[in-house]
Each structure stands twice: as structure tokens, then as C-alpha cells.
CSV table of C-alpha atoms in Angstrom, one decimal:
chain,number,residue,atom,x,y,z
A,4,UNK,CA,-6.3,121.2,-59.8
A,5,UNK,CA,-5.5,122.6,-56.4
A,6,UNK,CA,-9.1,122.8,-55.7
A,7,UNK,CA,-9.6,119.2,-56.6
A,8,UNK,CA,-6.7,118.2,-54.4
A,9,UNK,CA,-8.1,120.3,-51.6
A,10,UNK,CA,-11.4,118.6,-51.9
A,11,UNK,CA,-9.9,115.2,-51.9
A,12,UNK,CA,-7.9,116.1,-48.7
A,13,UNK,CA,-11.0,117.5,-47.1
A,14,UNK,CA,-12.9,114.3,-47.9
A,15,UNK,CA,-10.1,112.0,-46.8
A,16,UNK,CA,-9.0,113.8,-43.7
A,17,UNK,CA,-12.0,113.0,-41.6
A,18,UNK,CA,-11.6,109.4,-42.5
A,19,UNK,CA,-8.0,109.5,-41.4
A,20,UNK,CA,-8.9,111.1,-38.2
A,21,UNK,CA,-11.7,108.5,-37.6
A,22,UNK,CA,-9.3,105.8,-38.4
A,23,UNK,CA,-6.7,107.0,-35.9
A,24,UNK,CA,-9.5,107.3,-33.2
A,25,UNK,CA,-10.6,103.8,-34.0
A,26,UNK,CA,-7.1,102.5,-33.6
A,27,UNK,CA,-6.8,104.2,-30.3
A,28,UNK,CA,-10.1,102.8,-29.2
A,29,UNK,CA,-9.1,99.2,-30.2
A,30,UNK,CA,-5.9,99.4,-28.3
A,31,UNK,CA,-7.6,100.5,-25.2
A,32,UNK,CA,-10.1,97.6,-25.5
A,33,UNK,CA,-7.3,95.2,-26.2
A,34,UNK,CA,-5.5,96.3,-23.0
A,35,UNK,CA,-8.7,95.9,-21.0
A,36,UNK,CA,-9.2,92.5,-22.6
A,37,UNK,CA,-5.6,91.5,-21.8
A,38,UNK,CA,-6.0,92.7,-18.2
A,39,UNK,CA,-9.3,90.8,-18.0
A,40,UNK,CA,-7.7,87.6,-19.4
A,41,UNK,CA,-4.7,88.1,-17.0
A,42,UNK,CA,-7.1,88.3,-14.0
A,43,UNK,CA,-9.0,85.3,-15.3
A,44,UNK,CA,-5.8,83.3,-15.7
A,45,UNK,CA,-4.7,84.3,-12.2
A,46,UNK,CA,-8.1,83.3,-10.9
A,47,UNK,CA,-7.9,79.9,-12.8
A,48,UNK,CA,-4.4,79.4,-11.5
A,49,UNK,CA,-5.5,80.1,-7.9
A,50,UNK,CA,-8.5,77.7,-8.3
A,51,UNK,CA,-6.1,75.1,-9.8
A,52,UNK,CA,-3.8,75.4,-6.8
A,53,UNK,CA,-6.7,75.2,-4.4
A,54,UNK,CA,-8.0,72.1,-6.3
A,55,UNK,CA,-4.6,70.6,-6.3
A,56,UNK,CA,-4.4,71.1,-2.5
A,57,UNK,CA,-7.8,69.5,-2.1
A,58,UNK,CA,-6.8,66.6,-4.3
A,59,UNK,CA,-3.6,66.2,-2.3
A,60,UNK,CA,-5.5,66.1,1.0
A,61,UNK,CA,-8.0,63.5,-0.4
A,62,UNK,CA,-5.2,61.5,-1.8
A,63,UNK,CA,-3.5,61.4,1.6
A,64,UNK,CA,-6.8,60.5,3.2
A,65,UNK,CA,-7.1,57.6,0.7
A,66,UNK,CA,-3.6,56.4,1.4
A,67,UNK,CA,-4.3,56.5,5.1
A,68,UNK,CA,-7.5,54.5,4.7
A,69,UNK,CA,-5.7,52.0,2.5
A,70,UNK,CA,-3.1,51.6,5.2
A,71,UNK,CA,-5.9,51.1,7.7
A,72,UNK,CA,-7.5,48.5,5.4
A,73,UNK,CA,-4.2,46.7,5.0
A,74,UNK,CA,-3.7,46.7,8.8
A,75,UNK,CA,-7.3,45.3,9.2
A,76,UNK,CA,-6.5,42.6,6.7
A,77,UNK,CA,-3.4,41.7,8.5
A,78,UNK,CA,-5.3,41.5,11.8
A,79,UNK,CA,-8.1,39.5,10.2
A,80,UNK,CA,-5.5,37.0,8.9
A,81,UNK,CA,-4.0,36.7,12.4
A,82,UNK,CA,-7.4,36.3,13.9
A,83,UNK,CA,-8.3,33.6,11.3
A,84,UNK,CA,-5.0,31.7,12.1
A,85,UNK,CA,-5.8,32.0,15.9
A,86,UNK,CA,-9.4,30.8,15.3
A,87,UNK,CA,-8.1,27.8,13.3
A,88,UNK,CA,-5.7,26.9,16.2
A,89,UNK,CA,-8.6,27.2,18.7
A,90,UNK,CA,-10.8,25.0,16.5
A,91,UNK,CA,-8.0,22.4,16.4
A,92,UNK,CA,-7.7,22.5,20.1
A,93,UNK,CA,-11.5,22.2,20.5
A,94,UNK,CA,-11.5,19.1,18.2
A,95,UNK,CA,-8.8,17.5,20.3
A,96,UNK,CA,-10.6,18.4,23.5
A,97,UNK,CA,-13.9,16.9,22.1
A,98,UNK,CA,-12.1,13.7,21.2
A,99,UNK,CA,-10.7,13.6,24.8
A,100,UNK,CA,-14.3,14.2,26.1
A,101,UNK,CA,-15.7,11.4,24.0
A,102,UNK,CA,-12.9,9.0,25.3
A,103,UNK,CA,-13.8,10.2,28.8
A,104,UNK,CA,-17.5,9.5,28.2
A,105,UNK,CA,-16.8,6.0,26.9
A,106,UNK,CA,-14.6,5.3,29.9
A,107,UNK,CA,-17.3,6.7,32.2
A,108,UNK,CA,-19.9,4.4,30.6
A,109,UNK,CA,-17.5,1.4,31.2
A,110,UNK,CA,-17.0,2.5,34.8
A,111,UNK,CA,-20.8,2.8,35.2
A,112,UNK,CA,-21.2,-0.8,34.1
A,113,UNK,CA,-18.6,-2.0,36.6
A,114,UNK,CA,-20.2,0.1,39.3
A,115,UNK,CA,-23.6,-1.3,38.5
A,116,UNK,CA,-22.2,-4.9,38.8
A,117,UNK,CA,-20.7,-4.0,42.1
A,118,UNK,CA,-23.9,-2.5,43.3
A,119,UNK,CA,-25.8,-5.6,42.4
A,120,UNK,CA,-23.3,-7.7,44.3
A,121,UNK,CA,-23.4,-5.5,47.3
A,122,UNK,CA,-27.2,-5.4,47.1
A,123,UNK,CA,-27.4,-9.2,46.9
A,124,UNK,CA,-25.1,-9.4,50.0
A,125,UNK,CA,-27.1,-6.9,51.9
A,126,UNK,CA,-30.3,-8.8,51.1
A,127,UNK,CA,-28.7,-12.1,52.1
A,128,UNK,CA,-27.7,-10.5,55.4
A,129,UNK,CA,-31.2,-9.2,55.9
A,130,UNK,CA,-32.6,-12.7,55.3
A,131,UNK,CA,-30.3,-14.1,57.9
A,132,UNK,CA,-31.3,-11.5,60.4
A,133,UNK,CA,-34.9,-12.2,59.7
A,134,UNK,CA,-34.2,-15.9,60.3
A,135,UNK,CA,-32.5,-15.1,63.6
A,136,UNK,CA,-35.7,-13.2,64.6
A,137,UNK,CA,-37.8,-16.1,63.6
A,138,UNK,CA,-35.7,-18.4,65.8
A,139,UNK,CA,-36.5,-16.1,68.8
A,140,UNK,CA,-32.8,-15.1,69.2
A,141,UNK,CA,-33.8,-11.5,70.1
A,142,UNK,CA,-32.9,-12.0,73.8
A,143,UNK,CA,-29.5,-13.4,72.9
A,144,UNK,CA,-28.6,-10.2,71.0
A,145,UNK,CA,-28.5,-8.4,74.4
A,146,UNK,CA,-25.4,-10.6,75.2
A,147,UNK,CA,-23.7,-10.1,71.9
A,148,UNK,CA,-20.3,-9.6,73.6
A,149,UNK,CA,-20.5,-13.0,75.2
A,150,UNK,CA,-18.2,-15.6,73.8
A,151,UNK,CA,-20.9,-18.3,73.9
A,152,UNK,CA,-23.1,-16.1,71.7
A,153,UNK,CA,-20.4,-15.6,69.1
A,154,UNK,CA,-19.9,-19.3,69.0
A,155,UNK,CA,-23.7,-19.8,68.5
A,156,UNK,CA,-23.7,-17.3,65.7
A,157,UNK,CA,-20.6,-18.9,64.1
A,158,UNK,CA,-22.2,-22.3,64.4
A,159,UNK,CA,-25.5,-20.9,63.0
A,160,UNK,CA,-23.9,-19.2,60.0
A,161,UNK,CA,-21.6,-22.2,59.4
A,162,UNK,CA,-24.6,-24.5,59.4
A,163,UNK,CA,-26.5,-22.3,56.9
A,164,UNK,CA,-23.4,-22.1,54.7
A,165,UNK,CA,-23.0,-25.9,54.8
A,166,UNK,CA,-26.6,-26.4,54.0
A,167,UNK,CA,-26.4,-24.1,51.1
A,168,UNK,CA,-23.2,-25.7,49.8
A,169,UNK,CA,-24.8,-29.1,50.2
A,170,UNK,CA,-27.9,-28.0,48.4
A,171,UNK,CA,-25.8,-26.4,45.6
A,172,UNK,CA,-23.8,-29.6,45.2
A,173,UNK,CA,-26.9,-31.7,45.2
A,174,UNK,CA,-28.5,-29.6,42.5
A,175,UNK,CA,-25.4,-29.7,40.4
A,176,UNK,CA,-25.0,-33.4,40.9
A,177,UNK,CA,-28.7,-34.0,40.1
A,178,UNK,CA,-28.4,-31.7,37.0
A,179,UNK,CA,-25.3,-33.6,35.7
A,180,UNK,CA,-27.2,-36.9,36.1
A,181,UNK,CA,-30.2,-35.5,34.3
A,182,UNK,CA,-28.1,-34.1,31.5
A,183,UNK,CA,-26.4,-37.5,31.0
A,184,UNK,CA,-29.9,-39.1,30.7
A,185,UNK,CA,-31.6,-36.3,28.7
A,186,UNK,CA,-28.9,-34.7,26.7
A,187,UNK,CA,-31.2,-33.7,23.8
A,188,UNK,CA,-33.7,-32.1,26.2
A,189,UNK,CA,-31.0,-30.1,28.0
A,190,UNK,CA,-29.7,-28.9,24.6
A,191,UNK,CA,-33.0,-27.6,23.4
A,192,UNK,CA,-33.8,-25.9,26.8
A,193,UNK,CA,-30.4,-24.2,27.0
A,194,UNK,CA,-30.8,-23.1,23.4
A,195,UNK,CA,-34.3,-21.7,24.2
A,196,UNK,CA,-33.0,-19.5,27.0
A,197,UNK,CA,-29.8,-18.5,25.2
A,198,UNK,CA,-32.0,-17.3,22.3
A,199,UNK,CA,-33.4,-14.7,24.7
A,200,UNK,CA,-29.9,-13.5,25.8
A,201,UNK,CA,-27.3,-11.4,24.1
A,202,UNK,CA,-23.7,-12.7,24.0
A,203,UNK,CA,-21.1,-11.0,26.3
A,204,UNK,CA,-19.6,-9.2,23.3
A,205,UNK,CA,-23.1,-7.9,22.2
A,206,UNK,CA,-23.9,-6.8,25.7
A,207,UNK,CA,-20.7,-4.9,26.0
A,208,UNK,CA,-21.2,-3.3,22.6
A,209,UNK,CA,-24.8,-2.4,23.6
A,210,UNK,CA,-23.6,-0.7,26.8
A,211,UNK,CA,-20.9,1.3,24.9
A,212,UNK,CA,-22.6,2.1,21.6
A,213,UNK,CA,-26.3,1.2,22.1
A,214,UNK,CA,-28.9,0.4,19.3
A,215,UNK,CA,-28.1,-3.3,19.2
A,216,UNK,CA,-31.0,-5.0,17.4
A,217,UNK,CA,-32.0,-8.3,19.2
A,218,UNK,CA,-32.2,-11.2,16.7
A,219,UNK,CA,-35.2,-13.4,17.7
A,220,UNK,CA,-34.9,-15.8,14.7
A,221,UNK,CA,-33.4,-18.7,16.9
A,222,UNK,CA,-36.2,-18.2,19.4
A,223,UNK,CA,-38.9,-18.5,16.7
A,224,UNK,CA,-37.2,-21.7,15.3
A,225,UNK,CA,-37.4,-23.4,18.7
A,226,UNK,CA,-41.0,-22.7,19.6
A,227,UNK,CA,-44.0,-24.3,18.0
A,228,UNK,CA,-46.4,-22.2,15.9
A,229,UNK,CA,-49.1,-22.6,18.5
A,230,UNK,CA,-46.8,-22.3,21.5
A,231,UNK,CA,-48.3,-20.8,24.7
A,232,UNK,CA,-46.1,-18.1,26.1
A,233,UNK,CA,-46.1,-14.4,27.1
A,234,UNK,CA,-45.5,-12.3,24.1
A,235,UNK,CA,-45.2,-9.3,26.4
A,236,UNK,CA,-42.2,-10.9,28.2
A,237,UNK,CA,-40.5,-11.8,25.0
A,238,UNK,CA,-41.0,-8.2,23.9
A,239,UNK,CA,-39.5,-6.9,27.1
A,240,UNK,CA,-36.5,-9.2,26.8
A,241,UNK,CA,-35.8,-8.4,23.1
A,242,UNK,CA,-37.1,-4.9,22.3
A,243,UNK,CA,-35.1,-1.7,22.2
A,244,UNK,CA,-35.1,-1.7,26.0
A,245,UNK,CA,-33.8,-5.2,26.4
A,246,UNK,CA,-30.9,-4.0,28.4
A,247,UNK,CA,-33.3,-3.1,31.3
A,248,UNK,CA,-34.7,-6.6,31.7
A,249,UNK,CA,-32.6,-9.7,31.0
A,250,UNK,CA,-32.8,-13.4,31.7
A,251,UNK,CA,-30.5,-16.4,32.2
A,252,UNK,CA,-30.9,-20.1,32.8
A,253,UNK,CA,-29.6,-21.1,36.2
A,254,UNK,CA,-30.5,-24.8,36.7
A,255,UNK,CA,-32.6,-27.5,35.2
A,256,UNK,CA,-34.3,-29.1,38.2
A,257,UNK,CA,-36.3,-32.0,36.7
A,258,UNK,CA,-37.4,-33.7,33.6
A,259,UNK,CA,-40.7,-35.6,33.4
A,260,UNK,CA,-41.8,-37.5,30.3
A,261,UNK,CA,-45.1,-38.9,29.2
A,262,UNK,CA,-46.5,-40.2,26.0
A,263,UNK,CA,-47.6,-36.8,24.7
A,264,UNK,CA,-45.0,-34.4,25.9
A,265,UNK,CA,-42.1,-33.7,28.2
A,266,UNK,CA,-42.2,-31.2,31.1
A,267,UNK,CA,-39.0,-29.6,32.2
A,268,UNK,CA,-38.8,-27.6,35.4
A,269,UNK,CA,-36.0,-25.0,35.5
A,270,UNK,CA,-34.7,-22.2,37.7
A,271,UNK,CA,-34.0,-18.9,35.9
A,272,UNK,CA,-32.4,-15.6,37.0
A,273,UNK,CA,-33.9,-12.3,35.9
A,274,UNK,CA,-32.2,-9.0,36.2
A,275,UNK,CA,-34.3,-5.7,36.2
A,276,UNK,CA,-32.4,-2.4,35.9
A,277,UNK,CA,-32.4,-0.5,39.3
A,278,UNK,CA,-34.9,-3.0,40.7
A,279,UNK,CA,-33.0,-6.2,41.6
A,280,UNK,CA,-32.4,-9.8,40.7
A,281,UNK,CA,-35.0,-12.6,40.9
A,282,UNK,CA,-34.9,-16.4,40.8
A,283,UNK,CA,-38.0,-17.8,39.1
A,284,UNK,CA,-39.2,-21.4,38.7
A,285,UNK,CA,-40.6,-22.0,35.2
A,286,UNK,CA,-42.1,-24.8,33.1
A,287,UNK,CA,-40.9,-25.6,29.6
A,288,UNK,CA,-43.1,-28.1,27.9
A,289,UNK,CA,-41.6,-29.9,24.9
A,290,UNK,CA,-43.2,-32.0,22.2
A,291,UNK,CA,-41.6,-33.9,19.2
A,292,UNK,CA,-42.9,-32.7,15.9
A,293,UNK,CA,-41.6,-33.9,12.5
A,294,UNK,CA,-38.6,-35.5,14.3
A,295,UNK,CA,-37.7,-32.3,16.2
A,296,UNK,CA,-38.3,-31.2,19.8
A,297,UNK,CA,-40.4,-28.0,19.9
A,298,UNK,CA,-41.4,-25.8,22.8
A,299,UNK,CA,-45.2,-25.9,23.0
A,300,UNK,CA,-45.6,-24.1,26.4
A,301,UNK,CA,-43.5,-21.7,28.5
A,302,UNK,CA,-45.1,-20.7,31.9
A,303,UNK,CA,-44.2,-19.6,35.4
A,304,UNK,CA,-44.5,-22.0,38.4
A,305,UNK,CA,-43.5,-19.6,41.2
A,306,UNK,CA,-41.1,-16.9,42.2
A,307,UNK,CA,-38.3,-18.5,44.2
A,308,UNK,CA,-36.3,-15.6,45.6
A,309,UNK,CA,-36.2,-11.8,45.3
A,310,UNK,CA,-33.1,-9.7,45.8
A,311,UNK,CA,-34.7,-6.2,45.6
A,312,UNK,CA,-32.5,-3.1,45.4
A,313,UNK,CA,-32.8,-0.4,48.1
A,314,UNK,CA,-34.0,2.3,45.8
A,315,UNK,CA,-37.0,4.4,47.0
A,316,UNK,CA,-40.4,2.9,46.4
A,317,UNK,CA,-39.1,-0.7,46.3
A,318,UNK,CA,-39.6,-1.6,49.9
A,319,UNK,CA,-43.0,-3.1,49.2
A,320,UNK,CA,-42.0,-4.8,45.9
A,321,UNK,CA,-44.0,-8.1,45.6
A,322,UNK,CA,-44.1,-11.2,43.4
A,323,UNK,CA,-47.1,-9.7,41.5
A,324,UNK,CA,-45.0,-6.6,40.8
A,325,UNK,CA,-42.2,-8.8,39.4
A,326,UNK,CA,-44.5,-10.6,37.0
A,327,UNK,CA,-46.1,-7.3,36.0
A,328,UNK,CA,-42.7,-5.8,35.3
A,329,UNK,CA,-41.4,-8.7,33.2
A,330,UNK,CA,-44.7,-9.8,31.6
A,331,UNK,CA,-47.1,-12.5,33.0
A,332,UNK,CA,-46.5,-15.9,31.5
């Protein structure tokens, strides 16, 4: 029995010793594992802190950039407000500029009228000086300070003025008598020339705004279908550039009737932009058709007077140049 027990002890003892060794070994490994895990945890904690620091830095950068963006947005808003104010100022200044341009155009019209008057006066003075030369008064000019010369000049100019006044009164008196006798003829002739003119309101509107379309329907109603006239002249007087050449009836000089037609001699006044003004004698031939007077012919008789502007290149402006400019009838 003792032997059996001893055998059992001998068999079990190595196992007990092995079991104790195994326990010792597992504890050692566990300690090593704990140490490893502790080191790993410390490393993770360190990395976590480092990552948190980096995140904090990035977050602060992001906040800074957001502040900068907000500041830029504020500045942009201020710039937009300032730009809007500048645009409003520009609109007002543009309106003032347009008003100034309109006023300038009106002043240019007034200046052009004054220039024409001054030009006509200068041409008239030149004509008088030429007349003095024709009368061989060159020698008398050397004694211009002499009282007798001044009296001669005063008498000369007074005589010319009286002659012009008398001629003007005669023409007007003769025209009144003619109109009393030929009222229907005067009416159609005046209507003929007025159909080639713009009204004062239309003229002013054309100078200010431009693009006034000339209505030639009245002109076409007055003339016969086979009327002889210069289409070129009508085109010049009524086209888009009608403000550069214009016409007006000045006087009706004579009316001559026969069995077939009536010839009316008139004096007209033409104005050509930056060229001058011109008095032209013209023929209007009328004929009754279907109970109505119609213009069957419109032609030139002769150029009566020229008041040429003093622009360069106009010193040798001739009658032929005038008819070429307005259109030969």
C-alpha cells in the first residue's frame, strides 16, 4: 500500500513541479505584457496629446482665417456701398453733362445765327467798298480825316440806304397789289415753298434731337405728275441732311398769265451750312388741271445775290458752285 502511494507520489510530483514552473512562467509573461501594454498606453496617450495640440493649432488657424474672411466680407460690403454711391454720383454728373450738351447745342444755334448776321454785314460792307472803288473814290480816301469827305461818305451811304428802302417799299407795295389781284396764285406759290421748309418748332427739334423725317406729301400734292424740276434739289432740301441746305420764299415779283399757263417770278433765299446765304430768282409755272392749280415747272432764272461766308476755300465761290451745291434746276 505504501509502495502504491509512493508510486503515485512519484508520478504526481513531477506534474506538480511542472505546474508550479508553468505558473511562474505565466506570471512573468503577464508582467511583461502589462509592462508592454503600459508602455503602449503611454505612447498612445503621448500621441493623443500631440494630436490634440495639432488639432488645437489648426482650430486656431481656422478661427483666424474665419476672422479674416469676416473682415474681408465687411470691407467688401463697405466697398460695394461706396461703389453704389459713386455710381449714383456718376449718373447725376451724366445728367448734368447731357443738360450741358443740350445747352451747348442751343448756344451753337444762336452763335450760327449771329455769325450769319455778322457775315452778311461784312459782305454788305465789302460790297459798298467795292462800289466806292468803282466810283473812283480811291484818291478821296487819302483825305479821310477831312470833314468834306465824311460828309460825302455820309451822303453816299444815306443815298444807298434810301434807295434800298425805296426799293424794298416798292417791292412790298407791288407784292401787296399783286396778291390782291392774284390771291389764289399767291396761295399756291407760298404753299409750294412752305412744303420744302420745316416749321420753326420742327427746326428747333431737329437741332436739339435730330432725326426729323421731312414730310414731302404736301409738295407732291402741289406739283403735276409731269412737273419739270430738279429732283436733286428736292432731295437736298428734304433728305436726312436737310438742315445743311434750306430754302425760303422772300418775294413774289411778277405774275404773267396766258391762255395755257401762268408764270410767276419769285425771289427766294437759300441758306447753305458754313457757306452763306443766297438770293435766287426763280420761275414757277402753274396750270389749272381738274379745277386745281398745279405746278408744272420749277426752274432758275438767275442768282441775284451771294453772301458767302469767310471760311477757307470759299473766296472763289461762284454762281455755278451755288447751283451745283443745291442742285441744278
